[in-house]
Every structure is written in structure tokens, then in C-alpha cells.
CSV table of C-alpha atoms and ligand atoms in Angstrom, one decimal:
chain,number,residue,atom,x,y,z
X,245,MET,CA,22.0,-3.2,-34.8
X,246,MET,CA,18.6,-4.8,-35.0
X,247,ALA,CA,18.8,-5.7,-31.3
X,248,LEU,CA,19.6,-2.1,-30.5
X,249,LEU,CA,16.7,-0.9,-32.6
X,250,ILE,CA,14.3,-3.3,-30.9
X,251,ALA,CA,15.6,-2.2,-27.5
X,252,LEU,CA,15.0,1.4,-28.5
X,253,ILE,CA,11.5,0.8,-29.8
X,254,LEU,CA,10.7,-1.1,-26.6
X,255,ALA,CA,12.1,1.8,-24.5
X,256,LEU,CA,9.9,4.3,-26.4
X,257,THR,CA,6.8,2.1,-26.0
X,258,ARG,CA,7.4,2.2,-22.3
X,259,LEU,CA,7.9,5.9,-22.2
X,260,VAL,CA,4.3,6.4,-23.5
X,261,ALA,CA,3.2,5.4,-20.0
X,262,SER,CA,3.9,8.1,-17.4
X,263,LYS,CA,4.5,7.3,-13.8
X,264,ALA,CA,1.4,7.1,-11.6
X,265,VAL,CA,0.8,6.1,-8.0
X,266,PHE,CA,-2.3,4.2,-7.0
X,267,ALA,CA,-3.7,2.9,-3.7
X,268,HIS,CA,-5.2,-0.5,-3.4
X,269,TYR,CA,-8.9,-0.1,-2.4
X,270,MET,CA,-11.1,-2.8,-0.9
X,271,VAL,CA,-14.5,-2.2,-2.5
X,272,GLY,CA,-17.3,-2.6,0.1
X,273,SER,CA,-20.7,-1.3,0.8
X,274,MET,CA,-20.7,2.5,1.0
X,275,THR,CA,-22.6,5.7,0.3
X,276,SER,CA,-21.9,8.2,-2.5
X,277,THR,CA,-20.9,10.7,0.2
X,278,GLU,CA,-18.3,8.4,1.6
X,279,ALA,CA,-17.0,7.7,-1.9
X,280,SER,CA,-16.6,11.5,-2.5
X,281,GLN,CA,-14.7,11.8,0.8
X,282,ASP,CA,-12.3,9.0,-0.2
X,283,ILE,CA,-11.7,10.6,-3.6
X,284,THR,CA,-11.1,14.0,-2.1
X,285,ASP,CA,-8.7,12.6,0.5
X,286,ALA,CA,-6.8,10.4,-1.9
X,287,ILE,CA,-6.3,13.4,-4.3
X,288,ALA,CA,-5.1,15.5,-1.4
X,289,ALA,CA,-2.7,12.7,-0.4
X,290,GLY,CA,-1.1,12.9,-3.9
X,291,PHE,CA,-2.6,9.7,-5.4
X,292,ASP,CA,-3.5,9.4,-9.1
X,293,GLY,CA,-6.0,6.7,-8.6
X,294,PHE,CA,-7.3,3.5,-6.9
X,295,ALA,CA,-7.0,-0.1,-7.8
X,296,LEU,CA,-10.5,-1.3,-6.9
X,297,ASN,CA,-10.2,-4.7,-5.3
X,298,THR,CA,-13.4,-6.5,-6.3
X,299,HIS,CA,-14.2,-9.9,-4.9
X,300,THR,CA,-17.5,-10.4,-6.6
X,301,ILE,CA,-18.7,-10.0,-10.2
X,302,SER,CA,-22.2,-10.9,-9.5
X,303,ASP,CA,-24.9,-8.6,-10.7
X,304,THR,CA,-27.0,-9.3,-7.6
X,305,ASP,CA,-24.2,-7.8,-5.4
X,306,THR,CA,-25.5,-4.3,-6.0
X,307,TRP,CA,-23.5,-3.0,-3.0
X,308,ASN,CA,-20.5,-3.8,-5.1
X,309,THR,CA,-21.5,-2.3,-8.4
X,310,ASP,CA,-23.0,0.7,-6.6
X,311,ALA,CA,-19.8,1.3,-4.7
X,312,ILE,CA,-17.7,1.2,-7.9
X,313,THR,CA,-20.1,3.6,-9.6
X,314,TYR,CA,-20.1,6.0,-6.7
X,315,LEU,CA,-16.3,6.1,-6.7
X,316,LEU,CA,-16.0,6.6,-10.4
X,317,ASP,CA,-18.7,9.2,-10.5
X,318,ALA,CA,-17.2,11.0,-7.5
X,319,ALA,CA,-14.0,11.5,-9.4
X,320,SER,CA,-15.7,13.0,-12.4
X,321,GLY,CA,-14.1,16.2,-13.5
X,322,THR,CA,-10.8,15.4,-11.7
X,323,PRO,CA,-7.6,13.7,-13.0
X,324,PHE,CA,-8.2,10.9,-10.5
X,325,LYS,CA,-8.8,7.5,-12.2
X,326,MET,CA,-9.5,3.9,-11.1
X,327,PHE,CA,-9.1,0.4,-12.5
X,328,LEU,CA,-10.5,-2.9,-11.4
X,329,SER,CA,-8.3,-5.4,-9.5
X,330,PHE,CA,-10.1,-8.8,-9.4
X,331,ASP,CA,-9.6,-10.6,-6.2
X,332,MET,CA,-9.0,-14.1,-7.5
X,333,SER,CA,-8.6,-15.6,-4.0
X,334,TRP,CA,-12.4,-15.6,-4.2
X,335,ASN,CA,-12.3,-17.9,-7.2
X,336,LEU,CA,-14.0,-15.5,-9.5
X,337,ASP,CA,-15.1,-17.0,-12.8
X,338,VAL,CA,-12.6,-15.9,-15.4
X,339,SER,CA,-15.0,-16.0,-18.3
X,340,GLY,CA,-17.3,-13.5,-16.4
X,341,LEU,CA,-14.6,-10.9,-15.7
X,342,GLY,CA,-14.8,-9.3,-19.2
X,343,SER,CA,-18.5,-8.5,-19.1
X,344,PHE,CA,-18.1,-7.1,-15.6
X,345,LEU,CA,-15.2,-4.9,-16.7
X,346,ALA,CA,-17.1,-3.6,-19.7
X,347,LYS,CA,-19.8,-2.2,-17.4
X,348,PHE,CA,-17.2,0.3,-16.1
X,349,SER,CA,-14.3,0.6,-18.5
X,350,ASN,CA,-16.0,3.3,-20.6
X,351,HIS,CA,-16.4,5.6,-17.7
X,352,SER,CA,-14.5,8.9,-18.0
X,353,GLN,CA,-12.7,8.0,-14.7
X,354,TYR,CA,-11.6,4.5,-15.7
X,355,TYR,CA,-7.8,4.3,-15.9
X,356,THR,CA,-6.5,3.5,-19.4
X,357,THR,CA,-3.3,3.7,-21.3
X,358,SER,CA,-2.8,6.7,-23.5
X,359,ASP,CA,-4.3,4.7,-26.4
X,360,GLY,CA,-7.4,3.8,-24.5
X,361,ARG,CA,-6.8,0.3,-23.2
X,362,PRO,CA,-8.5,-0.1,-19.8
X,363,TRP,CA,-6.1,-1.3,-17.0
X,364,VAL,CA,-7.0,-4.5,-15.2
X,365,SER,CA,-5.3,-6.0,-12.3
X,366,THR,CA,-5.7,-8.9,-9.9
X,367,TYR,CA,-4.9,-10.1,-6.5
X,368,SER,CA,-3.6,-13.6,-7.2
X,369,GLY,CA,-4.8,-15.9,-10.1
X,370,GLY,CA,-1.4,-17.1,-11.3
X,371,SER,CA,-1.7,-20.6,-9.9
X,372,SER,CA,-5.4,-21.3,-10.2
X,373,VAL,CA,-5.7,-20.0,-13.8
X,374,SER,CA,-3.4,-20.8,-16.7
X,375,ASN,CA,-2.0,-18.3,-19.2
X,376,ASP,CA,-4.2,-19.9,-21.9
X,377,GLN,CA,-7.3,-19.6,-19.8
X,378,TRP,CA,-6.6,-15.9,-19.1
X,379,ASP,CA,-6.1,-15.4,-22.8
X,380,THR,CA,-9.1,-17.4,-24.2
X,381,GLU,CA,-11.6,-16.7,-21.5
X,382,PHE,CA,-10.8,-13.1,-20.5
X,383,VAL,CA,-8.7,-11.2,-23.0
X,384,GLN,CA,-9.8,-12.6,-26.4
X,385,PRO,CA,-13.6,-12.2,-25.9
X,386,LEU,CA,-13.0,-8.6,-24.9
X,387,VAL,CA,-10.8,-7.9,-27.9
X,388,ALA,CA,-13.6,-9.3,-30.0
X,389,GLN,CA,-15.8,-6.6,-28.6
X,390,GLY,CA,-13.2,-3.9,-29.4
X,391,VAL,CA,-11.8,-3.6,-25.8
X,392,LYS,CA,-8.2,-4.5,-25.4
X,393,PRO,CA,-7.4,-4.7,-21.7
X,394,TYR,CA,-4.1,-3.6,-20.3
X,395,PHE,CA,-3.4,-6.5,-18.0
X,396,VAL,CA,-1.2,-6.0,-15.0
X,397,PRO,CA,-2.0,-8.8,-12.6
X,398,ASP,CA,-0.4,-9.9,-9.3
X,399,PHE,CA,0.5,-13.5,-10.1
X,400,ASP,CA,3.0,-14.1,-7.3
X,401,ASP,CA,1.0,-17.2,-6.3
X,402,TRP,CA,2.5,-18.9,-9.4
X,403,ALA,CA,5.0,-21.5,-8.3
X,404,GLY,CA,7.8,-20.3,-10.5
X,405,TYR,CA,7.6,-16.6,-9.6
X,406,PRO,CA,9.4,-14.5,-10.6
X,407,THR,CA,11.7,-16.6,-12.8
X,408,GLY,CA,10.8,-16.5,-16.5
X,409,PHE,CA,7.5,-14.8,-15.6
X,410,PHE,CA,6.8,-13.1,-19.0
X,411,ASP,CA,7.7,-16.3,-20.9
X,412,SER,CA,5.2,-18.2,-18.9
X,413,PHE,CA,2.5,-15.5,-18.9
X,414,PRO,CA,2.8,-13.8,-22.3
X,415,VAL,CA,-0.9,-12.7,-21.8
X,416,VAL,CA,0.1,-9.9,-19.4
X,417,ASP,CA,1.2,-6.4,-20.2
X,418,GLY,CA,2.9,-5.9,-16.9
X,419,ALA,CA,3.4,-7.4,-13.5
X,420,PHE,CA,3.3,-6.6,-9.9
X,421,SER,CA,3.9,-8.5,-6.7
X,422,TRP,CA,1.9,-8.5,-3.5
X,423,GLU,CA,4.0,-10.4,-1.1
X,424,SER,CA,7.3,-8.6,-1.9
X,425,ALA,CA,5.9,-5.5,-0.2
X,426,TRP,CA,6.9,-7.2,3.1
X,427,PRO,CA,9.8,-9.2,4.5
X,428,ASP,CA,9.5,-13.0,4.8
X,429,SER,CA,8.8,-14.1,8.3
X,430,GLY,CA,11.9,-14.3,10.4
X,431,VAL,CA,14.4,-11.5,11.1
X,432,ALA,CA,15.2,-9.9,7.8
X,433,ASN,CA,14.7,-6.5,6.2
X,434,VAL,CA,12.3,-6.3,3.3
X,435,SER,CA,14.0,-7.4,0.1
X,436,ASP,CA,13.6,-5.9,-3.4
X,437,SER,CA,15.1,-8.8,-5.3
X,438,VAL,CA,11.8,-10.0,-6.7
X,439,ASP,CA,10.9,-6.4,-7.8
X,440,GLU,CA,14.4,-5.9,-9.3
X,441,SER,CA,14.2,-9.2,-11.3
X,442,LEU,CA,10.7,-8.3,-12.6
X,443,ILE,CA,11.6,-4.8,-13.6
X,444,GLU,CA,14.5,-6.2,-15.6
X,445,GLN,CA,12.4,-8.9,-17.2
X,446,ALA,CA,9.6,-6.6,-18.0
X,447,HIS,CA,11.7,-4.0,-19.6
X,448,ALA,CA,13.5,-6.6,-21.7
X,449,VAL,CA,10.2,-7.3,-23.4
X,450,GLY,CA,8.7,-3.8,-23.4
X,451,LYS,CA,6.3,-4.5,-20.5
X,452,ILE,CA,5.9,-2.6,-17.3
X,453,TYR,CA,6.3,-3.3,-13.5
X,454,MET,CA,4.3,-1.8,-10.7
X,455,MET,CA,5.9,-1.9,-7.3
X,456,ARG,CA,4.2,-1.8,-3.9
X,457,PRO,CA,5.1,0.0,-0.7
X,458,SER,CA,3.2,-0.9,2.4
X,459,PRO,CA,3.4,0.8,5.7
X,460,SER,CA,3.0,-2.2,7.9
X,461,PRO,CA,3.7,-5.8,7.7
X,462,LEU,CA,1.1,-6.7,10.2
X,463,HIS,CA,-2.1,-8.6,10.1
X,464,PRO,CA,-4.5,-7.9,13.0
X,465,PHE,CA,-4.0,-9.9,16.1
X,466,LEU,CA,-7.2,-11.3,17.3
X,467,VAL,CA,-7.0,-14.1,19.7
X,468,TRP,CA,-10.2,-15.6,18.4
X,469,ALA,CA,-9.3,-15.4,14.7
X,470,GLY,CA,-6.7,-18.1,14.9
X,471,SER,CA,-4.8,-17.0,11.8
X,472,ASP,CA,-3.1,-14.0,13.1
X,473,TRP,CA,0.5,-13.4,12.3
X,474,TYR,CA,3.2,-10.9,12.5
X,475,ARG,CA,5.9,-10.0,10.0
X,476,ILE,CA,8.9,-8.1,11.1
X,477,GLY,CA,9.3,-4.6,9.6
X,478,GLU,CA,8.6,-1.7,11.9
X,479,THR,CA,10.0,0.7,9.3
X,480,ASN,CA,8.8,-1.2,6.2
X,481,LEU,CA,7.2,1.9,4.7
X,482,PRO,CA,10.4,4.0,4.5
X,483,GLU,CA,12.4,1.0,3.6
X,484,ARG,CA,10.2,0.3,0.6
X,485,ILE,CA,10.2,3.9,-0.3
X,486,ALA,CA,14.0,3.8,-0.5
X,487,GLN,CA,13.8,0.7,-2.7
X,488,ILE,CA,11.3,2.2,-5.1
X,489,LEU,CA,13.2,5.4,-5.6
X,490,SER,CA,16.3,3.4,-6.3
X,491,LEU,CA,14.7,0.9,-8.7
X,492,GLN,CA,12.4,3.4,-10.4
X,493,PRO,CA,9.6,1.1,-11.3
X,494,ASP,CA,7.1,2.3,-14.0
X,495,PHE,CA,4.1,2.4,-11.5
X,496,VAL,CA,3.5,2.2,-7.8
X,497,GLU,CA,0.5,0.9,-5.9
X,498,VAL,CA,0.4,1.5,-2.2
X,499,ILE,CA,-1.1,-1.3,0.0
X,500,THR,CA,-3.7,-0.2,1.1
X,501,TRP,CA,-6.1,2.7,1.3
X,502,ASN,CA,-8.7,1.0,3.4
X,503,ASP,CA,-8.0,-2.6,4.3
X,504,ALA,CA,-9.2,-2.3,7.9
X,505,GLY,CA,-8.8,-6.1,8.3
X,506,GLU,CA,-5.0,-5.7,8.0
X,507,SER,CA,-3.1,-2.9,9.6
X,508,HIS,CA,-1.7,-1.4,6.4
X,509,TYR,CA,-4.6,1.0,5.6
X,510,ILE,CA,-3.7,4.7,5.3
X,511,GLY,CA,-7.1,6.2,4.6
X,512,ASN,CA,-10.7,6.0,5.7
X,513,PHE,CA,-12.6,2.8,6.1
X,514,TRP,CA,-16.3,3.1,6.5
X,515,PRO,CA,-18.7,1.3,8.9
X,516,GLU,CA,-20.7,-0.3,6.2
X,517,GLN,CA,-17.5,-1.7,4.6
X,518,ILE,CA,-16.6,-3.7,7.7
X,519,ALA,CA,-20.1,-4.4,9.0
X,520,GLY,CA,-20.5,-8.0,10.0
X,521,THR,CA,-16.8,-8.5,10.6
X,522,SER,CA,-14.7,-8.1,13.7
X,523,GLN,CA,-12.5,-5.5,12.1
X,524,GLY,CA,-14.0,-2.6,13.9
X,525,SER,CA,-12.9,-4.0,17.2
X,526,TYR,CA,-9.3,-3.5,16.4
X,527,ALA,CA,-9.3,-0.8,13.7
X,528,ASN,CA,-11.9,1.7,14.9
X,529,GLY,CA,-10.1,4.6,16.6
X,530,TYR,CA,-6.8,3.6,15.0
X,531,ASN,CA,-6.5,6.4,12.5
X,532,HIS,CA,-3.6,5.8,10.1
X,533,SER,CA,-3.9,9.0,8.0
X,534,GLY,CA,-0.6,10.3,9.5
X,535,TRP,CA,1.2,8.0,7.1
X,536,GLN,CA,-0.1,10.1,4.3
X,537,GLN,CA,2.4,12.8,5.4
X,538,VAL,CA,5.2,10.4,4.5
X,539,ILE,CA,3.6,9.1,1.3
X,540,LYS,CA,2.7,12.5,-0.3
X,541,PRO,CA,6.3,13.8,-0.4
X,542,PHE,CA,7.5,10.4,-1.6
X,543,ILE,CA,5.0,10.4,-4.5
X,544,ALA,CA,6.3,13.8,-5.6
X,545,ALA,CA,9.9,12.6,-5.4
X,546,TYR,CA,9.2,9.4,-7.3
X,547,LYS,CA,7.5,11.4,-10.1
X,548,THR,CA,10.4,13.8,-10.5
X,549,GLY,CA,12.8,10.9,-10.7
X,550,ALA,CA,14.5,11.1,-7.3
X,551,THR,CA,16.6,8.0,-6.7
X,552,ASP,CA,17.4,8.5,-3.1
X,553,ILE,CA,15.5,9.3,0.1
X,554,ALA,CA,17.7,12.3,0.7
X,555,GLN,CA,16.0,13.9,-2.3
X,556,ILE,CA,12.5,13.7,-0.9
X,557,GLU,CA,11.4,17.2,-0.2
X,558,SER,CA,9.2,18.6,2.5
X,559,ARG,CA,6.2,20.1,0.6
X,560,SER,CA,5.5,22.7,3.3
X,561,GLY,CA,9.1,23.9,3.9
X,562,SER,CA,8.9,22.5,7.5
X,563,PRO,CA,9.3,19.0,8.8
X,564,GLU,CA,6.7,16.5,7.7
X,565,GLY,CA,6.1,12.9,8.6
X,566,ALA,CA,4.7,10.5,11.2
X,567,MET,CA,5.4,8.4,14.3
X,568,TRP,CA,3.9,5.0,15.1
X,569,TYR,CA,3.9,2.4,17.8
X,570,ARG,CA,1.8,-0.5,19.0
X,571,PRO,CA,0.0,0.3,22.3
X,572,LEU,CA,0.5,-3.2,23.7
X,573,LEU,CA,3.9,-4.6,24.7
X,574,THR,CA,5.2,-7.8,23.1
X,575,SER,CA,5.5,-9.2,26.6
X,576,ALA,CA,1.7,-9.3,26.9
X,577,SER,CA,0.5,-12.8,27.7
X,578,CYS,CA,-1.7,-12.9,24.7
X,579,ALA,CA,1.2,-12.3,22.3
X,580,SER,CA,2.0,-16.0,22.0
X,581,THR,CA,-1.3,-16.5,20.2
X,582,ILE,CA,0.2,-14.6,17.3
X,583,THR,CA,2.2,-16.5,14.7
X,584,ASN,CA,5.8,-15.2,14.5
X,585,TYR,CA,5.2,-13.0,17.6
X,586,GLN,CA,8.8,-13.7,18.6
X,587,GLN,CA,10.1,-11.3,16.0
X,588,ALA,CA,8.1,-8.4,17.2
X,589,LYS,CA,9.8,-5.4,18.8
X,590,ASP,CA,8.7,-2.8,21.3
X,591,ALA,CA,9.6,0.3,19.5
X,592,VAL,CA,8.6,3.9,18.7
X,593,ASN,CA,9.0,4.4,14.9
X,594,PHE,CA,9.2,7.5,12.8
X,595,ALA,CA,9.7,8.7,9.3
X,596,VAL,CA,10.4,12.4,9.0
X,597,ILE,CA,11.1,14.5,6.0
X,598,LEU,CA,13.3,17.5,6.8
X,599,PRO,CA,14.0,20.6,4.7
X,600,SER,CA,17.5,21.7,4.1
X,601,SER,CA,19.0,23.6,7.0
X,602,ASP,CA,22.3,25.2,7.8
X,603,THR,CA,22.2,23.8,11.3
X,604,PRO,CA,20.8,20.3,11.6
X,605,TYR,CA,17.4,19.4,13.0
X,606,THR,CA,17.2,17.0,15.9
X,607,ILE,CA,14.5,14.3,16.3
X,608,GLU,CA,13.8,13.3,19.8
X,609,VAL,CA,11.8,10.2,20.7
X,610,TYR,CA,10.0,9.7,24.0
X,611,SER,CA,8.3,6.8,25.5
X,612,ASN,CA,6.4,7.0,28.9
X,613,ASN,CA,7.8,10.6,28.8
X,614,ASN,CA,11.4,9.3,28.9
X,615,LEU,CA,13.8,10.2,26.1
X,616,VAL,CA,14.6,6.9,24.4
X,617,GLY,CA,16.3,8.2,21.3
X,618,LYS,CA,17.8,11.4,19.8
X,619,PHE,CA,18.9,11.7,16.2
X,620,SER,CA,20.6,14.5,14.2
X,621,GLY,CA,18.5,14.9,11.1
X,622,VAL,CA,19.6,15.2,7.5
X,623,GLU,CA,17.8,16.7,4.6
X,624,GLY,CA,15.2,14.4,3.0
X,625,LEU,CA,13.7,11.3,4.6
X,626,ASN,CA,14.9,10.2,8.1
X,627,TYR,CA,13.6,7.1,9.7
X,628,GLU,CA,14.3,4.9,12.7
X,629,SER,CA,12.7,2.1,14.7
X,630,VAL,CA,13.7,3.1,18.3
X,631,PRO,CA,13.6,0.3,20.8
X,632,GLY,CA,12.5,1.0,24.4
X,633,LEU,CA,8.8,1.4,24.1
X,634,GLN,CA,7.5,1.5,27.7
X,635,ALA,CA,4.1,1.0,29.2
X,636,GLY,CA,2.4,4.3,30.0
X,637,GLY,CA,1.5,7.5,28.2
X,638,GLY,CA,3.9,10.1,26.8
X,639,GLN,CA,4.7,8.4,23.6
X,640,SER,CA,5.8,11.1,21.2
X,641,ILE,CA,8.4,12.5,18.9
X,642,ARG,CA,9.6,16.1,18.8
X,643,VAL,CA,11.5,17.8,15.9
X,644,LEU,CA,13.8,20.6,17.0
X,645,ASP,CA,15.4,23.1,14.7
X,646,GLY,CA,19.1,24.1,14.8
X,647,SER,CA,18.4,26.6,17.6
X,648,GLY,CA,16.7,24.0,19.7
X,649,ASN,CA,13.2,25.2,19.2
X,650,VAL,CA,10.5,22.5,19.0
X,651,VAL,CA,9.0,23.0,15.5
X,652,LYS,CA,6.8,19.9,15.2
X,653,THR,CA,5.5,17.2,17.4
X,654,ALA,CA,3.5,14.0,17.2
X,655,ASN,CA,1.9,12.9,20.4
X,656,GLY,CA,0.5,9.4,20.8
X,657,THR,CA,-3.1,9.4,21.8
X,658,LYS,CA,-3.0,5.9,23.3
X,659,ASP,CA,-1.2,4.6,26.4
X,660,VAL,CA,0.9,1.6,26.0
X,661,LEU,CA,-0.3,-1.3,28.0
X,662,ASN,CA,1.5,-4.3,29.6
X,663,GLU,CA,-1.5,-6.5,29.1
X,664,SER,CA,-4.5,-6.3,26.8
X,665,ALA,CA,-7.4,-4.5,28.3
X,666,ASP,CA,-9.7,-6.8,26.3
X,667,ALA,CA,-9.3,-10.4,27.2
X,668,SER,CA,-10.7,-11.5,23.9
X,669,MET,CA,-8.2,-9.6,21.8
X,670,CYS,CA,-4.5,-9.1,21.4
X,671,ASN,CA,-4.5,-5.9,19.3
X,672,TRP,CA,-1.2,-5.0,17.7
X,673,ASN,CA,-2.6,-2.4,15.3
X,674,TYR,CA,-0.5,0.7,15.1
X,675,GLU,CA,-1.2,4.1,16.7
X,676,VAL,CA,-0.1,6.4,13.9
X,677,VAL,CA,0.3,10.2,14.4
X,678,GLY,CA,1.3,12.7,11.8
X,679,LEU,CA,3.5,15.6,12.8
X,680,SER,CA,1.8,18.9,13.6
P,42,LIG,C1,-17.7,1.1,-24.8
P,42,LIG,O1,-16.6,1.0,-25.6
P,42,LIG,C2,-16.7,0.0,-26.6
P,42,LIG,C3,-15.4,-0.1,-27.3
P,42,LIG,O2,-14.9,1.1,-27.8
P,42,LIG,C4,-17.8,0.4,-27.6
P,42,LIG,O3,-18.0,-0.6,-28.5
P,42,LIG,C5,-19.1,0.5,-26.7
P,42,LIG,O4,-20.1,0.9,-27.6
P,42,LIG,C6,-18.9,1.5,-25.6
P,42,LIG,N1,-20.1,1.3,-24.7
P,42,LIG,C7,-20.7,2.4,-24.2
P,42,LIG,C8,-21.8,2.1,-23.3
P,42,LIG,O5,-20.3,3.5,-24.5
P,43,LIG,C1,18.0,-3.8,8.3
P,43,LIG,O1,18.5,-2.6,7.8
P,43,LIG,C2,19.0,-1.7,8.8
P,43,LIG,C3,19.5,-0.4,8.1
P,43,LIG,O2,18.4,0.2,7.4
P,43,LIG,C4,20.2,-2.3,9.5
P,43,LIG,O3,20.6,-1.5,10.5
P,43,LIG,C5,19.8,-3.7,10.1
P,43,LIG,O4,20.9,-4.3,10.6
P,43,LIG,C6,19.1,-4.6,9.0
P,43,LIG,N1,18.6,-5.7,9.6
P,43,LIG,C7,18.9,-7.0,9.2
P,43,LIG,C8,18.3,-8.1,10.0
P,43,LIG,O5,19.5,-7.2,8.2
P,44,LIG,C1,-8.1,10.8,10.8
P,44,LIG,O1,-7.3,11.9,11.0
P,44,LIG,C2,-7.3,12.9,10.0
P,44,LIG,C3,-6.3,13.9,10.3
P,44,LIG,O2,-6.3,14.4,11.6
P,44,LIG,C4,-8.7,13.5,10.0
P,44,LIG,O3,-8.8,14.4,8.9
P,44,LIG,C5,-9.7,12.3,9.7
P,44,LIG,O4,-11.0,12.9,9.8
P,44,LIG,C6,-9.6,11.3,10.8
P,44,LIG,N1,-10.4,10.1,10.4
P,44,LIG,C7,-11.3,9.6,11.3
P,44,LIG,C8,-12.1,8.4,10.8
P,44,LIG,O5,-11.3,10.0,12.4
P,45,LIG,C1,4.0,-2.6,33.3
P,45,LIG,O1,4.8,-3.6,33.9
P,45,LIG,C2,6.0,-3.2,34.5
P,45,LIG,C3,6.9,-4.3,34.9
P,45,LIG,O2,6.1,-5.3,35.5
P,45,LIG,C4,5.6,-2.3,35.7
P,45,LIG,O3,6.7,-1.8,36.4
P,45,LIG,C5,4.7,-1.2,35.2
P,45,LIG,O4,4.2,-0.5,36.3
P,45,LIG,C6,3.6,-1.7,34.4
P,45,LIG,N1,3.0,-0.5,33.8
P,45,LIG,C7,1.7,-0.4,33.6
P,45,LIG,C8,1.2,0.9,33.0
P,45,LIG,O5,0.9,-1.3,33.9
P,46,LIG,C1,2.5,17.4,22.3
P,46,LIG,O1,2.7,17.4,23.7
P,46,LIG,C2,3.6,18.5,24.0
P,46,LIG,C3,3.9,18.4,25.5
P,46,LIG,O2,2.7,18.2,26.2
P,46,LIG,C4,2.9,19.8,23.7
P,46,LIG,O3,3.8,20.9,24.1
P,46,LIG,C5,2.6,19.9,22.2
P,46,LIG,O4,1.9,21.1,21.9
P,46,LIG,C6,1.8,18.7,21.8
P,46,LIG,N1,1.7,18.6,20.4
P,46,LIG,C7,0.5,18.6,19.8
P,46,LIG,C8,0.6,18.6,18.3
P,46,LIG,O5,-0.5,18.6,20.4
């Protein structure tokens, strides 16, 4: 009886939080105009907020504090909110995080729980910092000032993860996992077993779990960078979407809005943010906003409690979605410089949301103007990774209605090459095109 009562109270506590979907945002130097554009675009794409990945807490890095302020201010008057996500891979001083947070946590656009606790997250920090240190150096000093953070870190660098996570880290209010957004290297589909375990563990103790979808398991592939690697998962985004709908986590954070250094960005990245890096050489001109056409209907479905991709609805009443491919074949001689390149596939990939229809839609896939795949569509989200990507132009998908009329297309703007046109680079970033 007591156990039942406790379970009920825990369940009610959790219900206080309503589902929200964030995008991971790499804070970098920017203007207030660019900040406004990002907020406008992210709202239009269906997001509730950004997790602001901050790799410095130094007062002298005004580019950082300015950018955070621009973003928060730009959202004023909207329901869009943000929280800080401390990038602990930069060895930030734990005892300095609280005073940095306090600079922003009173802002009207800072994301809080319904009882006013400011959310805080991390990338990493589970192995370098102990539970006690988080508690005594970060949480308690803030509590002493009347600010009780709601702490939802990514501690998947902790050696025992995810077994017994909340016993080992009682300091947290919730968890999320970075690495589980992608498959392990090797030929495997992305797994949701870590997420499933943590959802179960979190709910058993009245805490929350935030799950992450990510469109692409790729890092960029620069010959000179020396640390480039590939992870299988051409259809990682729709696969994760299916897992999230089925597991119903409390929150979702899409990786990422603007990490131009890795190929999983779905929004704008700005020149100042990547100045002084080589990221522009492989990300400029590779516009990934087409993925937003897949994510927006997913967000709506997640919030209404859909548990299956068949329940994802087209928002416009006509087909929505995107196609994507890499404009350089895996047989290119530079490929062998990429770790795990053997797992890569030459494919045209798509994720298309179809409305209900008496006669089925058909999705046709072309490479080098040759039909390489043809699929009868079903209501909701359809996705495939279609092998047979060929060098040349004419990379496209067409969606035909039941009468055979082409109602939507996505035409690649980049030819597929046999060999890299730039000897210094093996660029496997995706060409992503939304349906129109
Ligand atoms: C921020 O919130 C804290 C805790 O409620 C309060 O003590 C402090 O005065 C506020 N600071 C500002 C600048 O409003
Ligand atoms: C991955 O999942 C797809 C179905 O979504 C299946 O066809 C394929 O065989 C799976 N791949 C592996 C390696 O398990
Ligand atoms: C990317 O494409 C979208 C949709 O066509 C467009 O609105 C946006 O301005 C483009 N971004 C860049 C940086 O070209
Ligand atoms: C790519 O290589 C194939 C096989 O060697 C060749 O037939 C084809 O013409 C090449 N295509 C381009 C666009 O270079
Ligand atoms: C894609 O290409 C086809 C064939 O050239 C054309 O009919 C269609 O209008 C194009 N779609 C878009 C969105 O430009």
C-alpha cells in the first residue's frame, strides 16, 4: 500500500513537467541579428528551446556571455526558453559554474521547472567529477543563494553507465545520454537499450529522462584532421524517432542545431561561430534545414502521445520530409583515411511523412537519373536507405499520389563524385534536401 502510494506520488511529481523538445546549440561568437534568426527558425521548426552548450565560463570571454544574452533576449515575449549545458570536456571549474548560471537563470527566457528551478545540463562530467563534488561545489552553494538548479546532465562518460545511475549520482534530477543517439561502430542499428534502462530507473525514483535523436552519425571527414570517423546509420534520425515515440521519454533534445563541426546540425551556423576552424570547408553550402521537415511533425506527434511512426501526421496535408546522400562515393581513394569507413554505404536516404489516402502514394528514388528504388507509401513516417548511389547528377526523390501525379520532389543540388575534388579533404557531409 505504502509502495503504491509512493509510486503514485512519484508519478504525479513527474506529471508536473510537460513534454518539451530542445535542440543542442553550440554557443559561439554571433550578432544579435543572427540570434534572432536562430530563435525565429527554431520556433518555426517546432522547438521549445535550446540547450546552450557553453565551453567557457570566463568573464573575459565576452563573445560567449554576449551570445547567450543575445539568444535569451531574442526570445523575449515568446514561449521559447533556454538552459545552459556546460561542456565539461573543456574541464570547466565546477565551483565556478553556479555563479555563471546565476548571471542568466533569472532571465524571463531561462528554462525552469514549473516551480522555478532553472534547468542545467552538461556534456560529460560523470567521470572527471564525483557526485559529492557536484553536490558540494555546484548545487549546495547555489541552494544557499536561493537557487535550486534542476540538474539533468549527460554523464555517459561514467564507467558504470547506465547501471545503478541514480544510486551513484543522487545529485541529479534527471539524465540524458549523448552517445546512445548513434549506433556503436560496426554494423548495427542504433539501440535504445541505454535509454530504456534509464527511463525505467529514473521513473522508479521520480526523476526524468531526456532522450536524443540525431540525424546523422557522422563526424566530418577531413584528411588532415586525423581523427575523422564514421558511424553507420544512414537512417539514424527516423530510427531514433521511432524509438522515442515508443519509449515516451519525458523530454527530447535533438543533436544538434548548429554543430557545423559534426554533420548532425539541422539549423543555421554562422560564420563567426566557426571562424578560425576548418569547419566551413566541409559545412558551408551543405544546408541541412530539410531535416526540419521530418522533425517538426515528429515533435507534434511526440507531444500528443503518439507511440508509433504511423501516427506522425503531415502538418500541411501533403507529403513532407527530406532526402539525403553523401556526394562522394565510398570507393573514393581518400575514404580509407576515415576510421570505420568500411561500414559506409552509397545510398540515397529519405524520410517522408504521408497523409492518409485511399490509394497509396509511391516514393521513387533516383540516382544519376536512374530509378534505384520505388516504394508504396503508408500513412505516417516512411523511411529507407536505398543502395545504389551513383556518380553524377540527378539525385532525387519523387512522391506520387495514387493517380500517379508527382506531388512533391526533392532534387539534390550536388553531383556525386567518384573522387574528391579537393585533394586535401574527404568530405562525407550530407546533402540534405527538403521536399517541395
Ligand atoms: C535572482 O533570483 C534569486 C533567487 O530567487 C534572487 O535572490 C536574486 O535577487 C535574483 N537576481 C536578480 C538579478 O533578479
Ligand atoms: C536495421 O533495421 C532494419 C529495419 O529497420 C533491418 O532491415 C536491418 O536488417 C537492421 N540491420 C541490422 C544490422 O540489424
Ligand atoms: C537553408 O535552406 C532554407 C530552406 O530553403 C533557407 O530558408 C535558409 O536560408 C538556407 N540557409 C542557408 C544558410 O543558406
Ligand atoms: C565514376 O567511375 C565510374 C567507374 O569507374 C565511371 O564509369 C564513371 O564515369 C565515373 N563517373 C564520374 C562522374 O566520374
Ligand atoms: C526536380 O526536378 C524535376 C525534374 O527536372 C522537376 O520537374 C521538379 O520541378 C524539380 N523539383 C523542384 C522542387 O525543383
